[in-house]
Amino acid sequence: MIRRFFLVTVLLAVLGFSNAACRKERPEPPAEGSPDEKASATKALTVGFSQVGAESAWRTAETKSIKSEAQRRGVNLKFSDAQGRQENQIKSIKNFIAQEVDVIVLAPVVETGWEPVLKEAKASGIPVILVDRGIEVSDDSLYATLIASDFVEEGRMAARWLVEMTGGKVNIVELQGTVGSAPAIDRKRGFAEISDQFPDMKIIKSQSGEFTRAKGKEVMEAFIKSEGGNIQAVYAHNDDMALGAIQALDDAGMNPGRGVLVISIDGVRGAFEAMVAGKLNATVECNPLFGPITFDTIDKLLAGDTVPKKIVNRDRLYDQSEAAQVIDSRKY
Ligand code: GYE
C-alpha cells in the first residue's frame, strides 16, 4: 500500500514537473480550428516598431494607425520614437534584437547607414519590414519588404499640376524634407524631372524645412526676404511645411493661394482646411494609414508566403475644386 502510494506520488510529481516545464517553453495551443486559434496565434506576436519621430501630422497619423491596429489584433507592440535621429533608431533596433522580438518594423529617417545593424537583425533571424521610407543597401536580403508610396511619382504629380496652372512659366521656391531622407530625395527628383522640361519653370531657391511647420515658416521667411515678389509658387515636400510657408506669406501680405500658388504632399486634414480657406492650392495624397497592411504583411511573412520586395501605395492629387466635398470623409 505504502509502496503504491509512493509510486503514484512520484508519478504525479514527474508529470506535474514536465507539464510545467513544457508550459514555460510554449503555451498550450488552442484546439485546431477553434475560434480563438487565429486570434491567439497573432496574440503571441511581439513586434518592435522604430518610428522616425513626430515631426508632422502625417507621421502622427502613421503612428496612430500602427498602434491601433496592433492593439486590435492583440499584437504586443514595442514602440520606439527616435526623435528624428538615426542613432536612436539603431539603438532601438539593437534593443529589439536583444529582446528577441518576432519582427522589426522600421520607418528609416534617412536612406544610408543601415547595413551593420540590419546584418545583426539578419544574423538573429529577425525579419525587418521597412515602412513608408526606403533605404540604400547593397544587399537587399537585409530587409523582407518595403511598403511605401512612390515618392518620385508624387513629385512628378505636383510638377505636372503646376505646369497645368502656369503653362510652365513660373518661379518656384522649394521646401525640401529632411536631408538624406527618401521622400526628400525622391520628391525633389520627380519634380525636377518635369520642371527641367520647361526652361521658364525655375526653382529659384531650395532648402530643407525638415518636414516641420516651424522650420517651413522660418525658411519661407528667409526666401521672402531674399526673393520677395519674384516668388510665384511654393513647392513643399509636405503639408506641414506648406502650412508654415502659408503663415509666412500671409504675414508678408503675399496672398498665398492667389498671389502665390502653394502645392505640397501628404493630404492631411490641415491641408484640406487650408484648401477650403483658399490658401493652399493642391496636395498630393500620401497615405499614412499603414497599420492594416503592415500586420497583414507580417502574417504572410510568418506563414511562409512570398511577399513582394516592394508594396506600393497608390496616391492621387487633390486641389481646391473638391476639397470642401471630401474634407469630412478624410481619415487623417
Ligand atoms: O511626407 C512627411 C513626413 O516619410 C512619407 O515623412 C513620409 C514623410 C511625410 O514627416 O510629412
XYZ file of C-alpha atoms and ligand atoms in Angstrom:
343
model
C 0.000 0.000 0.000
C 2.694 2.417 1.060
C 4.695 1.400 -1.985
C 1.795 2.084 -4.339
C 1.161 5.477 -2.710
C 4.832 6.330 -3.141
C 4.785 5.341 -6.820
C 1.681 7.405 -7.533
C 3.185 10.435 -5.780
C 6.396 10.151 -7.776
C 4.451 9.724 -10.987
C 2.313 12.785 -10.281
C 5.349 14.846 -9.369
C 7.130 13.887 -12.592
C 4.059 14.587 -14.701
C 3.445 17.857 -12.954
C 7.033 18.931 -13.415
C 7.275 18.038 -17.080
C 3.950 19.726 -17.732
C 5.144 22.915 -16.073
C 8.414 22.805 -17.997
C 6.513 22.389 -21.237
C 4.228 25.269 -20.439
C 7.209 27.525 -19.878
C 8.608 26.805 -23.311
C 5.452 27.234 -25.339
C 1.848 27.914 -24.338
C -0.795 25.246 -24.898
C -2.097 25.908 -28.408
C -5.847 26.315 -28.767
C -7.669 23.356 -30.306
C -7.205 23.327 -34.057
C -9.957 25.204 -35.846
C -11.288 26.698 -32.620
C -12.497 30.286 -32.985
C -9.642 31.509 -30.829
C -6.998 29.763 -32.833
C -6.176 32.599 -35.227
C -6.507 35.367 -32.681
C -4.255 33.672 -30.183
C -1.633 32.838 -32.818
C -1.410 36.575 -33.549
C -1.555 37.395 -29.853
C 1.733 35.670 -29.260
C 3.438 38.029 -31.724
C 5.869 40.634 -30.496
C 6.746 43.387 -32.968
C 9.301 46.152 -32.449
C 8.482 49.391 -34.296
C 11.182 52.017 -34.698
C 9.483 55.254 -35.707
C 11.218 58.401 -37.041
C 9.572 60.803 -34.606
C 6.556 63.098 -34.540
C 7.654 65.859 -36.905
C 4.441 66.091 -38.930
C 0.709 65.394 -38.866
C 1.385 62.628 -41.398
C 3.832 60.928 -39.039
C 1.418 61.121 -36.108
C -1.297 59.547 -38.252
C 1.062 56.706 -39.213
C 1.986 56.028 -35.587
C -1.660 56.016 -34.559
C -2.597 53.624 -37.356
C 0.126 51.107 -36.476
C -0.526 51.309 -32.731
C -4.272 50.911 -33.023
C -4.018 48.018 -35.491
C -1.554 46.236 -33.168
C -3.984 46.668 -30.317
C -6.919 45.476 -32.389
C -5.060 42.288 -33.290
C -3.654 41.688 -29.814
C -0.061 42.113 -31.014
C 2.485 43.070 -28.379
C 3.953 46.235 -29.952
C 7.195 47.680 -28.652
C 7.170 51.281 -29.874
C 10.236 53.468 -30.028
C 10.260 57.149 -31.096
C 13.704 58.149 -32.432
C 13.060 61.894 -32.312
C 14.435 62.262 -35.811
C 17.832 60.668 -35.078
C 19.249 57.648 -36.849
C 21.482 56.737 -33.903
C 18.364 56.376 -31.741
C 16.829 54.072 -34.343
C 19.962 51.927 -34.431
C 19.898 51.685 -30.617
C 16.261 50.646 -30.573
C 16.807 48.017 -33.269
C 19.634 46.560 -31.168
C 17.263 46.501 -28.199
C 14.584 44.732 -30.214
C 17.152 42.120 -31.245
C 18.218 41.634 -27.611
C 14.554 41.222 -26.634
C 14.120 38.612 -29.370
C 11.072 40.230 -30.956
C 9.445 38.261 -33.785
C 9.573 41.057 -36.374
C 11.093 44.534 -36.590
C 9.217 47.317 -38.376
C 11.443 50.232 -39.332
C 10.462 53.647 -40.711
C 14.007 54.808 -41.511
C 14.767 58.504 -41.049
C 17.482 58.545 -43.757
C 18.437 56.248 -46.636
C 22.014 55.295 -45.795
C 23.928 53.787 -42.879
C 21.732 50.784 -42.102
C 23.841 47.812 -43.179
C 25.633 46.944 -39.908
C 22.527 46.901 -37.715
C 20.405 45.131 -40.331
C 23.108 42.479 -40.602
C 22.742 41.945 -36.851
C 18.986 41.506 -37.240
C 19.501 39.072 -40.090
C 22.045 37.050 -38.122
C 19.469 36.758 -35.330
C 16.855 35.538 -37.788
C 14.530 38.516 -37.194
C 12.833 39.787 -40.368
C 12.769 43.552 -40.911
C 9.902 45.279 -42.685
C 10.516 48.811 -43.937
C 7.515 51.084 -43.842
C 6.992 54.394 -45.625
C 10.667 55.166 -46.491
C 13.233 53.146 -48.404
C 16.947 52.658 -47.757
C 20.158 52.206 -49.772
C 21.787 48.833 -49.135
C 23.974 46.717 -51.385
C 22.306 43.518 -50.173
C 18.532 43.720 -50.300
C 18.129 40.477 -48.370
C 18.729 42.690 -45.311
C 15.031 43.510 -45.296
C 11.971 41.462 -46.150
C 9.917 44.106 -47.919
C 9.324 47.840 -48.268
C 5.780 49.186 -48.044
C 5.739 52.778 -49.323
C 4.417 55.341 -51.747
C 6.220 56.173 -54.972
C 7.766 59.483 -53.909
C 9.259 60.218 -57.335
C 5.798 59.991 -58.868
C 4.408 62.256 -56.133
C 6.978 64.902 -57.139
C 6.019 64.482 -60.793
C 2.310 64.878 -59.965
C 2.980 68.136 -58.114
C 5.057 69.483 -61.017
C 2.514 68.452 -63.672
C -0.194 70.286 -61.769
C 1.949 73.409 -61.659
C 2.603 73.139 -65.408
C -1.147 72.989 -65.997
C -1.727 76.081 -63.872
C 1.106 78.195 -65.267
C 1.852 76.841 -68.735
C 5.339 76.026 -67.485
C 6.293 79.648 -66.780
C 6.798 80.107 -63.065
C 9.407 80.968 -60.423
C 9.301 78.408 -57.648
C 10.762 78.145 -54.186
C 11.137 74.604 -52.879
C 10.918 73.486 -49.262
C 12.677 70.153 -49.029
C 12.086 67.475 -46.407
C 14.665 66.011 -44.037
C 18.101 65.950 -45.667
C 19.027 62.418 -46.765
C 15.512 61.006 -46.372
C 13.936 59.026 -49.202
C 10.884 61.312 -49.574
C 13.051 64.458 -49.751
C 15.420 62.946 -52.331
C 12.703 61.388 -54.478
C 10.164 64.194 -54.316
C 12.862 66.620 -55.434
C 13.932 64.304 -58.245
C 10.400 63.638 -59.541
C 9.517 67.323 -59.557
C 12.754 68.295 -61.328
C 12.216 65.601 -63.956
C 9.138 67.524 -65.145
C 10.232 71.101 -64.441
C 13.504 70.536 -66.330
C 11.449 70.141 -69.497
C 10.259 73.747 -69.216
C 13.000 76.369 -69.484
C 10.820 79.022 -67.826
C 9.869 76.824 -64.893
C 12.609 77.770 -62.473
C 13.392 76.685 -58.945
C 14.895 79.933 -57.691
C 15.537 78.763 -54.108
C 15.555 75.330 -52.479
C 16.274 74.473 -48.875
C 15.290 71.942 -46.233
C 12.462 72.813 -43.869
C 12.919 69.433 -42.147
C 9.297 68.394 -42.714
C 8.103 70.662 -39.860
C 5.731 73.594 -39.832
C 8.035 75.800 -37.733
C 11.069 75.260 -39.960
C 8.933 75.614 -43.101
C 7.831 79.042 -41.886
C 11.348 80.080 -40.950
C 12.859 79.067 -44.306
C 9.979 80.697 -46.178
C 10.605 83.952 -44.305
C 14.217 83.847 -45.487
C 13.083 83.137 -49.075
C 10.704 86.104 -48.938
C 13.477 88.337 -47.625
C 15.840 87.458 -50.465
C 13.409 86.936 -53.376
C 10.272 88.898 -52.397
C 7.925 89.471 -55.325
C 9.890 87.090 -57.610
C 8.246 84.165 -55.862
C 5.252 82.896 -57.825
C 4.886 79.397 -56.382
C 5.883 77.291 -53.393
C 6.531 73.563 -53.725
C 6.740 71.971 -50.271
C 7.692 68.316 -49.780
C 4.986 68.015 -47.103
C 1.854 69.767 -45.898
C 3.273 70.883 -42.561
C 5.998 72.941 -44.257
C 3.426 74.333 -46.705
C 1.247 75.419 -43.780
C 4.253 77.143 -42.205
C 5.037 78.826 -45.539
C 1.420 79.984 -45.832
C 1.769 81.717 -42.469
C 4.954 83.448 -43.634
C 3.279 84.536 -46.905
C 0.233 85.804 -45.004
C 2.461 87.769 -42.614
C 4.238 89.327 -45.601
C 0.896 90.211 -47.249
C 1.677 87.975 -50.234
C -1.724 86.315 -50.511
C -0.995 82.542 -50.522
C -3.266 80.551 -52.839
C -3.822 83.529 -55.160
C -0.806 85.823 -55.300
C 1.490 82.853 -54.780
C 0.497 79.274 -55.669
C 1.197 76.719 -52.943
C 1.391 72.975 -53.563
C 2.500 70.210 -51.236
C 2.329 66.499 -50.487
C 0.639 64.306 -47.797
C -3.065 65.208 -47.825
C -3.512 65.706 -44.076
C -6.588 67.379 -42.626
C -4.790 70.718 -42.167
C -4.068 70.778 -45.892
C -7.737 70.250 -46.740
C -8.705 73.025 -44.328
C -6.177 75.347 -45.984
C -7.558 74.428 -49.431
C -11.108 75.165 -48.277
C -9.821 78.518 -46.964
C -8.274 79.166 -50.408
C -4.696 79.373 -49.129
C -3.290 76.041 -50.305
C -3.846 75.173 -53.965
C -3.239 71.436 -54.068
C -1.833 68.468 -52.193
C -0.728 65.034 -53.381
C -2.097 62.404 -51.046
C 0.425 60.044 -49.460
C -1.494 57.564 -47.349
C -0.073 57.176 -43.803
C -2.542 54.503 -42.660
C -0.001 51.700 -42.561
C -1.472 49.594 -39.736
C -3.614 47.042 -41.617
C -1.187 46.425 -44.496
C 1.807 46.165 -42.171
C 0.276 43.470 -39.979
C -1.239 41.623 -42.961
C 2.258 41.524 -44.457
C 3.758 40.305 -41.182
C 1.186 37.475 -41.053
C 2.036 36.452 -44.612
C 5.743 36.571 -43.967
C 5.494 34.432 -40.840
C 3.218 31.962 -42.613
C 5.992 31.482 -45.185
C 4.050 33.084 -48.069
C 6.020 35.004 -50.679
C 5.861 38.719 -50.113
C 6.894 41.142 -52.890
C 10.063 43.128 -52.240
C 8.147 46.374 -52.683
C 4.498 47.076 -51.954
C 3.474 50.419 -53.420
C 0.642 52.535 -52.006
C -1.278 54.441 -54.679
C -1.531 58.217 -54.404
C -3.519 60.964 -56.090
C -3.719 64.747 -56.184
C -6.488 66.868 -54.650
C -6.990 70.544 -55.380
C -9.386 73.233 -54.175
C -12.128 72.143 -56.579
C -13.075 69.094 -54.472
C -11.570 69.942 -51.072
C -14.863 71.040 -49.494
C -16.684 67.909 -50.699
C -14.192 65.403 -49.364
C -12.916 67.067 -46.204
C -15.422 65.358 -43.912
C -14.569 61.915 -45.177
C -10.830 62.309 -44.644
C -9.442 59.773 -42.190
C -6.334 61.694 -41.117
O 5.511 63.058 -46.194
C 6.195 63.738 -44.085
C 6.933 63.039 -43.073
O 8.106 59.613 -44.887
C 6.293 59.836 -46.338
O 7.635 61.997 -43.650
C 6.905 60.260 -45.073
C 7.087 61.745 -44.901
C 5.827 62.590 -44.950
O 7.177 63.541 -41.903
O 5.157 64.514 -43.647
